[in-house]
Tab-separated table of C-alpha atoms in Angstrom:
chain	number	residue	atom	x	y	z
A	1	MET	CA	11.541	0.322	-32.878
A	2	LYS	CA	8.027	1.052	-34.156
A	3	GLN	CA	5.460	1.607	-31.445
A	4	VAL	CA	2.453	-0.727	-31.625
A	5	GLU	CA	-0.823	1.175	-31.755
A	6	GLU	CA	-3.387	0.331	-29.114
A	7	ARG	CA	-6.373	-1.673	-30.257
A	8	TYR	CA	-8.381	-1.354	-27.064
A	9	ILE	CA	-8.853	1.547	-24.679
A	10	SER	CA	-7.271	1.702	-21.252
A	11	LEU	CA	-9.767	1.280	-18.417
A	12	LEU	CA	-7.312	3.172	-16.208
A	13	THR	CA	-8.174	6.395	-18.021
A	14	ASP	CA	-11.154	8.492	-16.999
A	15	PHE	CA	-12.710	8.204	-20.462
A	16	GLY	CA	-12.195	4.448	-20.700
A	17	PHE	CA	-13.498	3.714	-17.205
A	18	LYS	CA	-16.655	5.798	-17.606
A	19	ARG	CA	-17.333	4.478	-21.125
A	20	ILE	CA	-17.347	0.876	-19.911
A	21	PHE	CA	-18.875	1.240	-16.447
A	22	GLY	CA	-20.625	4.619	-16.433
A	23	THR	CA	-23.098	4.444	-19.309
A	24	ALA	CA	-26.594	2.980	-19.283
A	25	MET	CA	-26.061	0.896	-22.421
A	26	ASN	CA	-23.147	-0.876	-20.694
A	27	LYS	CA	-24.723	-1.327	-17.278
A	28	ASP	CA	-24.606	-5.108	-17.672
A	29	LEU	CA	-20.789	-4.800	-17.515
A	30	LEU	CA	-20.974	-2.820	-14.263
A	31	ILE	CA	-23.469	-5.288	-12.779
A	32	CYS	CA	-21.245	-8.219	-13.733
A	33	PHE	CA	-18.171	-6.563	-12.223
A	34	LEU	CA	-19.937	-5.674	-8.962
A	35	ASN	CA	-21.324	-9.193	-8.560
A	36	SER	CA	-17.879	-10.681	-9.141
A	37	LEU	CA	-16.533	-8.285	-6.510
A	38	PHE	CA	-19.217	-9.109	-3.912
A	39	ASN	CA	-18.938	-12.842	-4.683
A	40	GLY	CA	-22.445	-13.702	-3.489
A	41	ARG	CA	-22.456	-11.526	-0.372
A	42	GLN	CA	-24.573	-8.982	-2.239
A	43	VAL	CA	-26.408	-9.679	-5.487
A	44	VAL	CA	-26.924	-6.772	-7.878
A	45	LYS	CA	-29.733	-7.447	-10.354
A	46	ASP	CA	-30.189	-4.024	-11.873
A	47	VAL	CA	-28.894	-0.466	-11.508
A	48	SER	CA	-30.075	3.002	-12.454
A	49	TYR	CA	-27.454	5.652	-13.120
A	50	LEU	CA	-27.671	8.806	-11.026
A	51	ASN	CA	-26.196	12.262	-11.451
A	52	PRO	CA	-22.477	11.861	-10.577
A	53	GLU	CA	-22.110	15.545	-9.676
A	54	HIS	CA	-23.152	16.550	-6.187
A	55	VAL	CA	-23.158	19.801	-4.282
A	56	GLY	CA	-23.991	20.514	-0.680
A	57	ASP	CA	-27.139	21.999	0.775
A	58	VAL	CA	-26.036	25.543	-0.091
A	59	TYR	CA	-24.116	26.900	-3.076
A	60	THR	CA	-20.984	27.532	-0.962
A	61	ASP	CA	-20.628	23.844	-0.015
A	62	ARG	CA	-17.869	21.660	-1.411
A	63	ARG	CA	-18.757	19.759	-4.583
A	64	ALA	CA	-18.175	16.047	-5.250
A	65	ILE	CA	-17.975	14.399	-8.668
A	66	PHE	CA	-18.092	10.602	-8.759
A	67	ASP	CA	-16.754	8.451	-11.598
A	68	VAL	CA	-19.832	6.220	-11.437
A	69	TYR	CA	-22.872	6.686	-9.212
A	70	CYS	CA	-25.875	4.396	-9.407
A	71	GLU	CA	-28.742	2.888	-7.453
A	72	GLY	CA	-29.745	-0.753	-7.090
A	73	GLU	CA	-33.313	-2.047	-7.320
A	74	ASN	CA	-33.659	-2.011	-3.520
A	75	GLY	CA	-32.508	1.587	-3.151
A	76	GLU	CA	-28.888	0.768	-2.302
A	77	LYS	CA	-26.339	3.274	-3.610
A	78	PHE	CA	-23.037	2.474	-5.333
A	79	ILE	CA	-20.135	4.874	-5.749
A	80	VAL	CA	-17.434	3.385	-7.990
A	81	GLU	CA	-14.134	5.253	-8.337
A	82	MET	CA	-10.888	4.668	-10.230
A	83	GLN	CA	-7.932	6.309	-8.493
A	84	ASN	CA	-4.553	6.354	-10.253
A	85	ALA	CA	-2.423	8.334	-7.787
A	86	TYR	CA	-1.954	8.165	-4.041
A	87	GLN	CA	-3.548	10.893	-1.953
A	88	THR	CA	-2.559	11.542	1.646
A	89	TYR	CA	-6.169	11.896	2.747
A	90	PHE	CA	-7.780	9.420	0.383
A	91	LYS	CA	-9.628	7.680	3.233
A	92	ASP	CA	-11.066	11.043	4.271
A	93	ARG	CA	-12.106	11.697	0.677
A	94	ALA	CA	-13.900	8.329	0.464
A	95	LEU	CA	-15.713	9.069	3.720
A	96	PHE	CA	-16.618	12.575	2.523
A	97	TYR	CA	-17.998	11.213	-0.743
A	98	SER	CA	-20.187	8.725	1.099
A	99	THR	CA	-21.911	11.533	3.012
A	100	PHE	CA	-23.666	12.741	-0.138
A	101	PRO	CA	-25.777	9.609	-0.739
A	102	ILE	CA	-26.481	9.599	3.009
A	103	ARG	CA	-27.803	13.154	3.094
A	104	GLU	CA	-29.803	12.891	-0.108
A	105	GLN	CA	-31.907	10.121	1.451
A	106	ALA	CA	-33.415	12.579	3.913
A	107	PRO	CA	-36.876	13.489	2.578
A	108	LYS	CA	-38.105	17.044	2.649
A	109	GLY	CA	-40.397	17.716	5.592
A	110	ASN	CA	-40.382	16.612	9.202
A	111	ASP	CA	-41.709	13.044	9.048
A	112	TRP	CA	-38.741	10.677	8.789
A	113	ASP	CA	-37.576	7.822	10.988
A	114	PHE	CA	-33.934	8.130	9.772
A	115	LYS	CA	-33.931	4.750	8.072
A	116	LEU	CA	-31.151	4.650	5.444
A	117	ASN	CA	-30.520	2.395	2.483
A	118	HIS	CA	-27.211	0.600	2.028
A	119	ILE	CA	-24.266	2.607	0.653
A	120	TYR	CA	-21.263	1.000	-1.032
A	121	THR	CA	-18.102	2.898	-1.939
A	122	VAL	CA	-15.894	0.878	-4.290
A	123	ALA	CA	-12.415	2.324	-4.797
A	124	LEU	CA	-10.222	0.768	-7.489
A	125	LEU	CA	-6.654	1.803	-6.710
A	126	ASN	CA	-3.866	1.797	-9.274
A	127	PHE	CA	-1.318	2.107	-6.471
A	128	ASN	CA	-0.327	0.441	-3.218
A	129	MET	CA	-2.284	2.083	-0.412
A	130	ASN	CA	0.190	0.981	2.322
A	131	GLU	CA	-2.560	0.963	4.924
A	132	ASP	CA	-1.514	-0.503	8.300
A	133	ALA	CA	-5.014	-1.866	8.917
A	134	PHE	CA	-4.932	-3.925	5.695
A	135	ASP	CA	-3.549	-7.409	5.166
A	136	LYS	CA	-0.523	-6.710	2.946
A	137	GLU	CA	-0.945	-10.070	1.173
A	138	LYS	CA	-4.468	-9.302	-0.030
A	139	ILE	CA	-5.722	-7.077	-2.841
A	140	ARG	CA	-9.361	-6.578	-1.815
A	141	HIS	CA	-10.124	-4.928	1.539
A	142	HIS	CA	-13.600	-4.665	3.060
A	143	VAL	CA	-14.168	-1.914	5.632
A	144	GLN	CA	-17.217	-1.423	7.884
A	145	LEU	CA	-17.985	0.189	11.238
A	146	CYS	CA	-17.338	-2.372	13.956
A	147	ASP	CA	-16.904	-2.707	17.714
A	148	THR	CA	-13.162	-2.609	18.425
A	149	ALA	CA	-13.450	-5.047	21.344
A	150	THR	CA	-15.621	-7.754	19.782
A	151	HIS	CA	-14.683	-7.009	16.123
A	152	LYS	CA	-18.349	-7.510	15.254
A	153	VAL	CA	-20.006	-5.260	12.687
A	154	PHE	CA	-21.815	-2.393	14.400
A	155	TYR	CA	-23.421	-0.851	11.295
A	156	ASP	CA	-23.761	-2.898	8.126
A	157	LYS	CA	-25.238	-0.305	5.766
A	158	LEU	CA	-22.048	1.646	5.114
A	159	GLU	CA	-19.276	-0.262	3.338
A	160	TYR	CA	-15.984	0.707	1.757
A	161	ILE	CA	-14.295	-1.745	-0.585
A	162	TYR	CA	-10.724	-0.957	-1.612
A	163	VAL	CA	-9.184	-2.969	-4.464
A	164	GLU	CA	-5.439	-2.477	-5.022
A	165	ILE	CA	-5.398	-3.507	-8.683
A	166	SER	CA	-1.743	-2.439	-8.973
A	167	LYS	CA	-0.845	-5.497	-6.858
A	168	PHE	CA	-2.656	-7.920	-9.180
A	169	ASN	CA	-0.020	-9.723	-11.253
A	170	LYS	CA	-1.579	-13.038	-12.272
A	171	PRO	CA	-0.897	-14.071	-15.885
A	172	LEU	CA	-3.765	-15.011	-18.210
A	173	GLU	CA	-3.277	-18.753	-17.851
A	174	GLU	CA	-3.706	-18.576	-14.058
A	175	LEU	CA	-7.000	-16.666	-13.988
A	176	ASP	CA	-9.531	-18.769	-12.065
A	177	THR	CA	-12.540	-16.600	-11.264
A	178	LEU	CA	-14.623	-13.980	-13.037
A	179	TYR	CA	-13.381	-11.447	-10.486
A	180	GLU	CA	-9.742	-12.166	-11.424
A	181	LYS	CA	-10.600	-11.824	-15.106
A	182	TRP	CA	-12.090	-8.404	-14.448
A	183	LEU	CA	-8.990	-7.316	-12.539
A	184	TYR	CA	-6.818	-8.476	-15.418
A	185	ALA	CA	-8.956	-6.531	-17.911
A	186	LEU	CA	-8.908	-3.410	-15.755
A	187	LYS	CA	-5.140	-3.448	-15.616
A	188	ASN	CA	-4.152	-4.862	-19.001
A	189	LEU	CA	-6.895	-4.360	-21.600
A	190	TYR	CA	-4.992	-1.631	-23.483
A	191	LYS	CA	-1.974	-3.928	-23.847
A	192	LEU	CA	-3.883	-6.608	-25.751
A	193	THR	CA	-3.745	-6.816	-29.538
A	194	GLN	CA	-6.363	-9.555	-29.775
A	195	ARG	CA	-8.925	-11.150	-27.507
A	196	PRO	CA	-7.374	-13.987	-25.469
A	197	LYS	CA	-9.214	-17.284	-25.032
A	198	GLU	CA	-9.146	-16.806	-21.255
A	199	LEU	CA	-11.513	-13.823	-21.654
A	200	CYS	CA	-14.056	-15.502	-23.888
A	201	ASP	CA	-16.878	-15.465	-21.335
A	202	LYS	CA	-20.059	-14.089	-22.927
A	203	VAL	CA	-20.045	-11.014	-20.696
A	204	PHE	CA	-16.758	-9.892	-22.233
A	205	ASP	CA	-18.297	-9.781	-25.727
A	206	ARG	CA	-19.667	-6.358	-24.862
A	207	LEU	CA	-16.421	-5.242	-23.237
A	208	PHE	CA	-14.235	-5.903	-26.282
A	209	GLU	CA	-16.841	-4.452	-28.611
A	210	GLU	CA	-17.086	-1.187	-26.650
A	211	ALA	CA	-13.337	-0.980	-26.009
A	212	GLU	CA	-12.228	-1.215	-29.647
A	213	ILE	CA	-10.720	2.140	-30.578
A	214	ALA	CA	-11.286	1.682	-34.319
A	215	LYS	CA	-15.044	2.057	-33.745
A	216	PHE	CA	-14.736	5.468	-32.089
A	217	THR	CA	-16.178	8.582	-33.661
A	218	PRO	CA	-13.734	11.483	-34.223
A	219	GLN	CA	-15.162	13.208	-31.125
A	220	GLU	CA	-14.745	10.076	-28.991
A	221	MET	CA	-11.192	9.714	-30.293
A	222	ARG	CA	-10.322	13.278	-29.260
A	223	GLU	CA	-11.846	12.767	-25.819
A	224	TYR	CA	-9.950	9.516	-25.338
A	225	GLU	CA	-6.623	11.056	-26.394
A	226	THR	CA	-7.159	13.927	-23.951
A	227	SER	CA	-7.983	11.486	-21.179
A	228	LYS	CA	-4.973	9.335	-22.025
A	229	MET	CA	-2.660	12.355	-21.868
A	230	ALA	CA	-4.056	13.262	-18.443
A	231	TYR	CA	-3.444	9.701	-17.239
A	232	ARG	CA	0.129	9.755	-18.538
A	233	ASP	CA	0.781	13.090	-16.831
A	234	ILE	CA	-0.396	11.625	-13.527
A	235	LYS	CA	1.687	8.483	-14.000
A	236	ASN	CA	4.810	10.442	-14.968
A	237	SER	CA	4.401	12.739	-11.971
A	238	VAL	CA	4.076	9.745	-9.649
A	239	ASP	CA	7.064	7.948	-11.215
A	240	THR	CA	9.190	11.101	-10.986
A	241	ALA	CA	8.269	11.587	-7.340
A	242	LYS	CA	9.191	7.962	-6.633
A	243	ARG	CA	12.596	8.306	-8.342
A	244	GLU	CA	13.361	11.535	-6.509
A	245	GLY	CA	12.265	9.967	-3.244
A	246	ILE	CA	14.544	6.975	-3.824
A	247	GLU	CA	17.503	9.225	-4.695
A	248	ILE	CA	16.947	11.378	-1.604
A	249	GLY	CA	16.567	8.256	0.520
A	250	MET	CA	19.791	6.772	-0.851
A	251	GLU	CA	21.699	9.993	-0.191
A	252	LYS	CA	20.361	10.165	3.348
A	253	GLY	CA	21.193	6.507	3.842
A	254	MET	CA	24.779	6.953	2.628
A	255	LYS	CA	25.224	10.058	4.779
A	256	LYS	CA	23.856	8.239	7.798
A	257	GLY	CA	26.092	5.270	7.025
A	258	ARG	CA	29.170	7.500	6.863
A	259	GLU	CA	28.262	9.162	10.142
A	260	GLU	CA	27.617	5.833	11.836
A	261	GLY	CA	30.909	4.523	10.463
A	262	ARG	CA	32.831	7.464	11.915
A	263	VAL	CA	31.110	7.028	15.275
A	264	GLU	CA	31.778	3.295	15.298
A	265	GLY	CA	35.430	3.802	14.340
A	266	LYS	CA	35.923	6.388	17.065
A	267	HIS	CA	34.305	4.077	19.604
A	268	GLU	CA	36.588	1.182	18.647
A	269	ALA	CA	39.677	3.401	18.911
A	270	ASN	CA	38.611	4.640	22.338
A	271	THR	CA	37.953	1.074	23.466
A	272	GLU	CA	41.477	-0.002	22.467
A	273	THR	CA	42.935	3.005	24.292
A	274	ALA	CA	40.907	2.128	27.389
A	275	GLN	CA	42.228	-1.433	27.364
A	276	ARG	CA	45.815	-0.178	27.216
A	277	LEU	CA	45.231	2.279	30.076
A	278	LEU	CA	43.670	-0.437	32.224
A	279	ALA	CA	46.660	-2.677	31.516
A	280	MET	CA	48.896	0.141	32.812
A	281	GLY	CA	47.054	0.040	36.130
A	282	LEU	CA	44.805	3.125	35.859
A	283	SER	CA	41.472	2.983	37.659
A	284	ALA	CA	38.194	2.633	35.780
A	285	GLU	CA	37.243	6.201	36.704
A	286	GLN	CA	40.517	7.590	35.333
A	287	VAL	CA	40.164	5.641	32.084
A	288	ALA	CA	36.556	6.765	31.637
A	289	LYS	CA	37.602	10.395	32.028
A	290	ALA	CA	40.537	10.010	29.644
A	291	THR	CA	38.602	8.220	26.873
A	292	GLN	CA	35.179	9.820	27.437
A	293	LEU	CA	33.632	6.360	27.364
A	294	PRO	CA	30.832	5.537	29.835
A	295	LEU	CA	32.080	4.224	33.163
A	296	GLU	CA	29.941	1.107	32.776
A	297	ILE	CA	31.782	0.164	29.580
A	298	ILE	CA	35.160	0.676	31.271
A	299	LYS	CA	34.137	-1.523	34.206
A	300	ASN	CA	33.029	-4.238	31.772
A	301	LEU	CA	36.403	-4.039	30.030
A	302	SER	CA	38.142	-4.223	33.393
A	303	ASN	CA	36.125	-7.249	34.464
A	304	SER	CA	36.832	-8.915	31.140
A	305	LYS	CA	40.557	-8.254	31.611
A	306	ASN	CA	40.557	-9.694	35.140
A	307	SER	CA	38.603	-12.740	34.004
A	308	SER	CA	41.197	-13.334	31.292
A	309	PHE	CA	44.030	-13.135	33.823
A	310	ALA	CA	42.186	-15.486	36.182
A	311	CYS	CA	41.770	-18.004	33.402
A	312	LYS	CA	45.490	-17.854	32.573
A	313	LEU	CA	46.353	-18.285	36.269
A	314	HIS	CA	44.118	-21.350	36.549
A	315	THR	CA	45.765	-22.886	33.479
A	316	LEU	CA	49.274	-22.342	34.874
A	317	GLN	CA	48.328	-23.806	38.247
A	318	VAL	CA	46.883	-26.915	36.627
A	319	SER	CA	50.021	-27.322	34.485
A	320	GLU	CA	52.298	-27.091	37.535
A	321	HIS	CA	50.159	-29.575	39.469
A	322	HIS	CA	50.653	-32.173	36.731
A	323	GLY	CA	54.401	-31.528	36.523
A	324	ILE	CA	54.287	-29.664	33.266
A	325	PRO	CA	57.155	-27.151	33.122
A	326	THR	CA	56.194	-23.515	33.014
A	327	CYS	CA	58.003	-20.611	31.543
A	328	PRO	CA	60.276	-18.847	34.116
A	329	ARG	CA	58.422	-15.560	33.621
A	330	HIS	CA	55.264	-17.325	34.788
A	331	GLN	CA	56.924	-18.537	38.008
A	332	LYS	CA	56.664	-15.095	39.530
A	333	SER	CA	52.995	-14.925	38.660
A	334	ILE	CA	52.389	-18.247	40.436
A	335	THR	CA	54.486	-17.667	43.500
A	336	SER	CA	53.589	-14.007	43.858
A	337	PRO	CA	49.836	-13.513	43.579
A	338	HIS	CA	50.318	-9.816	44.360
A	339	ALA	CA	51.772	-9.366	40.898
A	340	LEU	CA	48.240	-9.858	39.527
A	341	SER	CA	46.711	-7.002	41.433
């Protein structure tokens, strides 16, 4: 089967994401996406792109490189990241990244009242974060510092917005909002062979124009292919790890199941042996020692046995009272209660 060539770039790749959202000539696309994400809670009118590469105060400090780093007209800072693979300490990384726009706001000199501008970290995740604090039914998660008793926001200038785009599965015909259309484009643009009518909003004119691979220069084409190979390597590594994890889990599950089955079978056999020993008149303590079952279980079996005998005795007595003949071997049980002990 002949493979269909891509018409549009993948926004999941580093090259594709930065081409659409990280260049000044396409800042209207970033502004539109951010406004759809904030949904009126914050209005972004304009942005200025900043240097995405940051180092600490001294040359030995750890470096941070953002996918997109920009500043709003009121001095607010936006870090926008696309993350394709799960990281154990991704929350720590997001917090670490946010310290750079905090520290760079400190002016040189001694006169400063420590007033900070708003900082937003937007993390687009092409995986399920599996965070206990998140609502598993939702895709977008908004994190701020809050009081744990009142659940009220304590500090409103530091925000982390996590968007699990991997969980977004709405088809084109069910897209209702501009935000949903952006999520669909982020996840599926490279799969499209033509522009669908559901994405005919004016803002997407620029997106499809910039994303068309046929318009790339040879240098842009080489950079995109390199970026696409890196994305595929990450995806293949993740998929392989998942398959190996499933296989290991299945093997452990089967082994555990076999062990539990052997334990359960041994327990049932010992229980049947205990019942026979009790029927022979052995004490609960003797049966517990012989079968290695807990004494409490043996006593429960003994009580169950005695209750069964008592029920049979009551039935026989009722039958005799009403003149119903009883079997001769039951006569002894009725006339000689000691036979039950």
